[in-house]
Amino acid sequence: EHVEEGLGDWCRLEYRHMASFVAPEQLVFLKFPATEEVAALAPDGAAAPPRATSESLEKLVPHGDGDSSQAPASSPPGGPPLPPWNRVCLLDMDAELALEPDDVSKFDALVFGGILGNVIENDDGSYGSDDRTSEIRKFGFTHRRHLGPMQMTTDTAVLVTQKVLESACPLAEIPFLDSPEF
């Protein structure tokens, strides 16, 4: 779910990087700016660009009262429909549970992207964020997971998620370099 105004250079770079290692049918940019061309994000030689729609996740995935979490979802252009709400997980720094390899059987879609916010150094030296995820947390996600205490770029979060779910590697076994200085 893209929550930035427009599509800045850094965001474009991250999205293009994600499109280089995620199959186009598995990558959907939601609330993608209508003034942007999603095909420009496709890596050279790609068979197809990633999917994109200006619609919000809230409109595409049925959720709410009663049994709607089981209802089929709407389809963004160019691919299969999104899964029902109970099979969607929000990557959220404030989630109680960490993403685990066993989660691979629980979710058919993960939501991350321009929602993670900006890193803030707290007075005690720890780090937090400005909680931009709250902009879509309000949709009432049934499932939320975190990727550890540190803020990540979106493309890094996608790579970490792939490592956890596709390679069955627990977060604790992934070496991270926090706050690198160049």
Coordinates of N, CA and C in Angstrom, one line a residue, residues 49-170:
P49 N 5.5 -6.4 -16.4 CA 5.7 -5.5 -15.3 C 4.9 -6.0 -14.1
P50 N 5.2 -5.5 -12.9 CA 4.4 -5.8 -11.7 C 3.0 -5.2 -11.9
R51 N 2.1 -5.7 -11.1 CA 0.7 -5.2 -11.2 C 0.6 -4.0 -10.3
A52 N -0.3 -3.1 -10.7 CA -0.5 -1.9 -9.9 C -1.9 -1.4 -10.1
T53 N -2.4 -0.8 -9.0 CA -3.8 -0.2 -9.1 C -3.8 1.0 -8.2
S54 N -4.6 2.0 -8.5 CA -4.8 3.2 -7.7 C -5.7 2.9 -6.5
E55 N -6.3 1.7 -6.5 CA -7.3 1.3 -5.4 C -6.5 1.0 -4.2
S56 N -7.2 1.2 -3.0 CA -6.6 0.8 -1.7 C -6.9 -0.6 -1.4
L57 N -6.1 -1.2 -0.6 CA -6.3 -2.5 -0.1 C -7.6 -2.6 0.6
E58 N -8.0 -1.6 1.3 CA -9.3 -1.6 2.0 C -10.5 -1.9 1.0
K59 N -10.4 -1.4 -0.2 CA -11.4 -1.6 -1.2 C -11.3 -2.9 -1.9
L60 N -10.1 -3.4 -2.0 CA -9.9 -4.7 -2.8 C -10.1 -5.9 -2.0
V61 N -9.9 -5.9 -0.7 CA -10.0 -7.1 0.1 C -11.1 -7.0 1.0
P62 N -12.1 -7.9 0.9 CA -13.3 -7.8 1.7 C -12.9 -8.1 3.2
H63 N -13.5 -7.4 4.1 CA -13.2 -7.6 5.5 C -14.3 -6.9 6.3
G64 N -14.3 -7.1 7.6 CA -15.2 -6.4 8.5 C -16.1 -7.4 9.3
D65 N -17.3 -7.1 9.4 CA -18.2 -7.9 10.3 C -18.5 -9.3 9.7
G66 N -18.9 -10.2 10.5 CA -19.4 -11.5 10.1 C -18.4 -12.3 9.4
D67 N -18.9 -12.9 8.3 CA -18.1 -13.9 7.6 C -17.4 -13.3 6.4
S68 N -17.3 -12.0 6.2 CA -16.7 -11.4 5.0 C -15.3 -11.7 4.9
S69 N -14.6 -12.2 5.9 CA -13.2 -12.5 5.8 C -13.0 -13.7 4.9
Q70 N -14.0 -14.5 4.7 CA -14.0 -15.6 3.8 C -14.4 -15.3 2.4
A71 N -14.9 -14.1 2.1 CA -15.4 -13.8 0.8 C -14.3 -13.6 -0.2
P72 N -14.5 -13.9 -1.5 CA -13.5 -13.7 -2.5 C -13.2 -12.2 -2.6
A73 N -12.0 -11.9 -3.0 CA -11.6 -10.5 -3.1 C -11.7 -10.1 -4.5
S74 N -11.7 -8.8 -4.7 CA -11.6 -8.2 -6.0 C -10.2 -8.4 -6.6
S75 N -10.1 -8.2 -7.9 CA -8.9 -8.4 -8.5 C -8.3 -7.1 -9.0
P76 N -7.0 -6.9 -8.6 CA -6.3 -5.8 -9.3 C -6.0 -6.1 -10.7
P77 N -5.9 -5.2 -11.6 CA -5.7 -5.5 -13.0 C -4.5 -6.4 -13.3
G78 N -4.6 -7.3 -14.2 CA -3.5 -8.0 -14.7 C -3.1 -9.3 -13.9
G79 N -4.0 -9.8 -13.1 CA -3.7 -11.0 -12.3 C -4.8 -11.5 -11.5
P80 N -4.5 -12.5 -10.7 CA -5.5 -13.2 -9.9 C -6.0 -12.2 -8.8
P81 N -7.1 -12.6 -8.2 CA -7.6 -11.7 -7.1 C -6.7 -11.8 -5.9
L82 N -6.9 -10.8 -5.0 CA -6.2 -10.9 -3.8 C -6.9 -11.9 -2.9
P83 N -6.2 -12.5 -1.9 CA -6.8 -13.5 -1.0 C -7.8 -12.8 -0.1
P84 N -8.6 -13.6 0.6 CA -9.5 -13.1 1.6 C -8.7 -12.5 2.8
W85 N -9.4 -11.6 3.5 CA -8.7 -10.8 4.5 C -8.0 -11.7 5.6
N86 N -8.6 -12.9 5.9 CA -8.0 -13.7 6.9 C -6.7 -14.4 6.4
R87 N -6.3 -14.2 5.2 CA -5.1 -14.8 4.6 C -4.1 -13.7 4.3
V88 N -4.4 -12.4 4.7 CA -3.5 -11.3 4.5 C -2.8 -10.9 5.8
C89 N -1.5 -10.6 5.8 CA -0.8 -10.2 7.0 C -0.1 -8.9 6.7
L90 N -0.3 -8.0 7.7 CA 0.3 -6.7 7.7 C 1.7 -6.8 8.4
L91 N 2.8 -6.4 7.7 CA 4.1 -6.3 8.3 C 4.1 -5.0 9.1
D92 N 4.2 -5.1 10.4 CA 4.0 -3.9 11.3 C 5.0 -4.0 12.4
M93 N 5.8 -2.9 12.5 CA 6.8 -2.9 13.6 C 6.2 -3.0 15.0
D94 N 4.9 -2.6 15.1 CA 4.3 -2.7 16.4 C 3.5 -4.0 16.7
A95 N 3.6 -5.0 15.8 CA 3.0 -6.2 16.0 C 3.6 -7.0 17.2
E96 N 2.9 -7.8 17.9 CA 3.4 -8.5 19.0 C 4.3 -9.7 18.5
L97 N 3.9 -10.3 17.4 CA 4.6 -11.6 17.0 C 5.5 -11.3 15.8
A98 N 6.6 -12.0 15.8 CA 7.6 -11.9 14.7 C 7.2 -12.8 13.6
L99 N 7.5 -12.5 12.4 CA 7.3 -13.4 11.3 C 8.2 -14.6 11.5
E100 N 7.6 -15.8 11.3 CA 8.2 -17.1 11.5 C 8.1 -18.0 10.3
P101 N 9.0 -18.9 10.1 CA 8.9 -19.8 8.9 C 7.5 -20.5 8.8
D102 N 6.9 -20.9 10.0 CA 5.6 -21.6 10.0 C 4.5 -20.7 9.4
D103 N 4.7 -19.4 9.4 CA 3.7 -18.5 8.8 C 3.5 -18.7 7.3
V104 N 4.4 -19.4 6.7 CA 4.2 -19.6 5.2 C 2.9 -20.3 4.9
S105 N 2.4 -21.1 5.7 CA 1.1 -21.8 5.5 C -0.1 -21.0 5.9
K106 N 0.1 -19.9 6.6 CA -1.0 -19.1 7.2 C -1.4 -17.9 6.3
F107 N -0.5 -17.4 5.5 CA -0.8 -16.2 4.7 C -0.6 -16.4 3.2
D108 N -1.4 -15.8 2.4 CA -1.3 -15.8 1.0 C -0.8 -14.5 0.4
A109 N -0.8 -13.4 1.3 CA -0.4 -12.1 0.9 C 0.2 -11.4 2.1
L110 N 1.2 -10.6 1.9 CA 1.8 -9.7 2.9 C 1.7 -8.3 2.5
V111 N 1.4 -7.4 3.4 CA 1.3 -6.0 3.0 C 2.5 -5.3 3.7
F112 N 3.4 -4.7 2.9 CA 4.4 -3.8 3.3 C 4.7 -2.9 2.2
G113 N 5.6 -1.9 2.5 CA 5.9 -1.0 1.4 C 6.0 0.4 2.1
G114 N 5.6 1.4 1.4 CA 5.8 2.8 1.8 C 5.0 3.1 3.0
I115 N 4.8 2.1 3.9 CA 4.0 2.4 5.1 C 4.9 2.3 6.4
L116 N 6.1 1.9 6.3 CA 6.9 1.7 7.5 C 7.3 2.9 8.2
G117 N 7.4 4.0 7.5 CA 7.7 5.3 8.1 C 9.1 5.6 8.2
N118 N 9.4 6.6 9.0 CA 10.8 7.1 9.1 C 11.4 6.7 10.5
V119 N 12.7 6.4 10.5 CA 13.3 6.0 11.7 C 13.5 7.2 12.6
I120 N 13.3 7.1 13.9 CA 13.5 8.1 14.9 C 14.3 7.5 16.0
E121 N 15.4 8.2 16.3 CA 16.3 7.8 17.4 C 15.7 8.4 18.7
N122 N 15.4 7.5 19.7 CA 14.8 7.9 20.9 C 15.9 8.5 21.9
D123 N 15.5 9.2 22.9 CA 16.5 9.8 23.9 C 17.4 8.7 24.5
D124 N 16.8 7.5 24.7 CA 17.6 6.4 25.3 C 18.6 5.7 24.3
G125 N 18.6 6.1 23.1 CA 19.5 5.5 22.1 C 18.8 4.4 21.3
S126 N 17.6 4.0 21.7 CA 16.9 3.0 20.9 C 16.2 3.7 19.7
Y127 N 15.6 2.9 18.9 CA 15.0 3.4 17.6 C 13.6 3.1 17.6
G128 N 12.8 4.0 17.0 CA 11.4 3.8 16.7 C 11.1 4.3 15.4
S129 N 9.8 4.4 15.1 CA 9.4 5.0 13.8 C 8.3 6.0 14.1
D130 N 7.9 6.8 13.1 CA 6.8 7.7 13.2 C 5.4 7.0 13.0
D131 N 5.4 5.7 12.9 CA 4.2 4.9 12.9 C 3.3 5.2 11.7
R132 N 3.9 5.3 10.5 CA 3.0 5.5 9.4 C 2.2 4.3 9.1
T133 N 2.5 3.2 9.6 CA 1.7 2.0 9.4 C 0.3 2.2 10.0
S134 N 0.2 3.1 10.9 CA -1.2 3.3 11.5 C -2.2 3.8 10.4
E135 N -1.7 4.3 9.3 CA -2.5 4.8 8.2 C -3.3 3.6 7.6
I136 N -2.7 2.4 7.7 CA -3.5 1.2 7.1 C -3.8 0.2 8.2
R137 N -3.2 0.3 9.4 CA -3.5 -0.6 10.5 C -5.0 -0.5 10.8
K138 N -5.5 0.7 10.6 CA -6.9 1.0 10.9 C -7.9 0.2 10.1
F139 N -7.4 -0.5 9.0 CA -8.3 -1.3 8.2 C -8.7 -2.6 9.0
G140 N -8.1 -2.9 10.1 CA -8.5 -4.0 10.9 C -7.9 -5.3 10.5
F141 N -6.6 -5.4 10.3 CA -6.0 -6.6 9.9 C -6.1 -7.7 11.0
T142 N -6.5 -8.9 10.5 CA -6.6 -10.0 11.4 C -5.2 -10.5 11.9
H143 N -4.2 -10.4 11.0 CA -2.9 -10.9 11.2 C -1.9 -9.8 11.0
R144 N -0.9 -9.6 12.0 CA 0.2 -8.7 11.9 C 1.4 -9.4 12.4
R145 N 2.6 -9.1 11.7 CA 3.8 -9.6 12.2 C 4.9 -8.5 12.0
H146 N 6.0 -8.6 12.8 CA 7.1 -7.7 12.7 C 8.3 -8.5 12.2
L147 N 9.3 -7.7 11.8 CA 10.6 -8.2 11.3 C 11.7 -7.8 12.2
G148 N 11.4 -7.6 13.4 CA 12.5 -7.2 14.4 C 12.3 -5.7 14.7
P149 N 13.1 -5.2 15.6 CA 13.0 -3.9 16.1 C 13.4 -2.7 15.2
M150 N 14.2 -3.0 14.2 CA 14.8 -2.0 13.4 C 13.9 -1.7 12.1
Q151 N 13.9 -0.5 11.8 CA 13.3 0.0 10.5 C 14.1 -0.6 9.3
M152 N 13.4 -1.0 8.3 CA 14.1 -1.5 7.1 C 13.5 -0.7 5.9
T153 N 14.3 -0.6 4.8 CA 13.8 -0.2 3.6 C 12.8 -1.2 3.1
T154 N 11.9 -0.8 2.2 CA 10.8 -1.8 1.8 C 11.4 -3.0 1.1
D155 N 12.4 -2.7 0.2 CA 12.9 -3.9 -0.5 C 13.7 -4.8 0.4
T156 N 14.3 -4.3 1.4 CA 15.0 -5.1 2.4 C 14.0 -6.0 3.2
A157 N 12.8 -5.3 3.5 CA 11.8 -6.1 4.2 C 11.2 -7.2 3.4
V158 N 11.1 -7.0 2.1 CA 10.7 -8.0 1.2 C 11.7 -9.2 1.1
L159 N 13.0 -8.8 1.0 CA 14.0 -9.9 1.0 C 14.1 -10.7 2.3
V160 N 13.9 -10.0 3.4 CA 13.9 -10.7 4.7 C 12.7 -11.6 4.8
T161 N 11.6 -11.1 4.4 CA 10.4 -11.9 4.4 C 10.5 -13.2 3.5
Q162 N 11.1 -13.0 2.3 CA 11.4 -14.2 1.5 C 12.3 -15.2 2.2
K163 N 13.3 -14.7 2.8 CA 14.3 -15.6 3.5 C 13.6 -16.3 4.7
V164 N 12.7 -15.7 5.4 CA 12.0 -16.3 6.5 C 11.0 -17.3 6.0
L165 N 10.2 -16.9 5.0 CA 9.1 -17.8 4.5 C 9.5 -18.9 3.5
E166 N 10.3 -18.5 2.5 CA 10.7 -19.4 1.4 C 11.9 -20.3 1.8
S167 N 12.8 -19.7 2.6 CA 14.0 -20.5 3.0 C 13.9 -21.1 4.4
A168 N 12.7 -20.8 5.1 CA 12.5 -21.3 6.4 C 13.6 -20.9 7.4
C169 N 14.0 -19.7 7.3 CA 15.1 -19.2 8.2 C 14.5 -18.3 9.2
P170 N 14.6 -18.6 10.5 CA 14.1 -17.7 11.5 C 14.8 -16.4 11.5

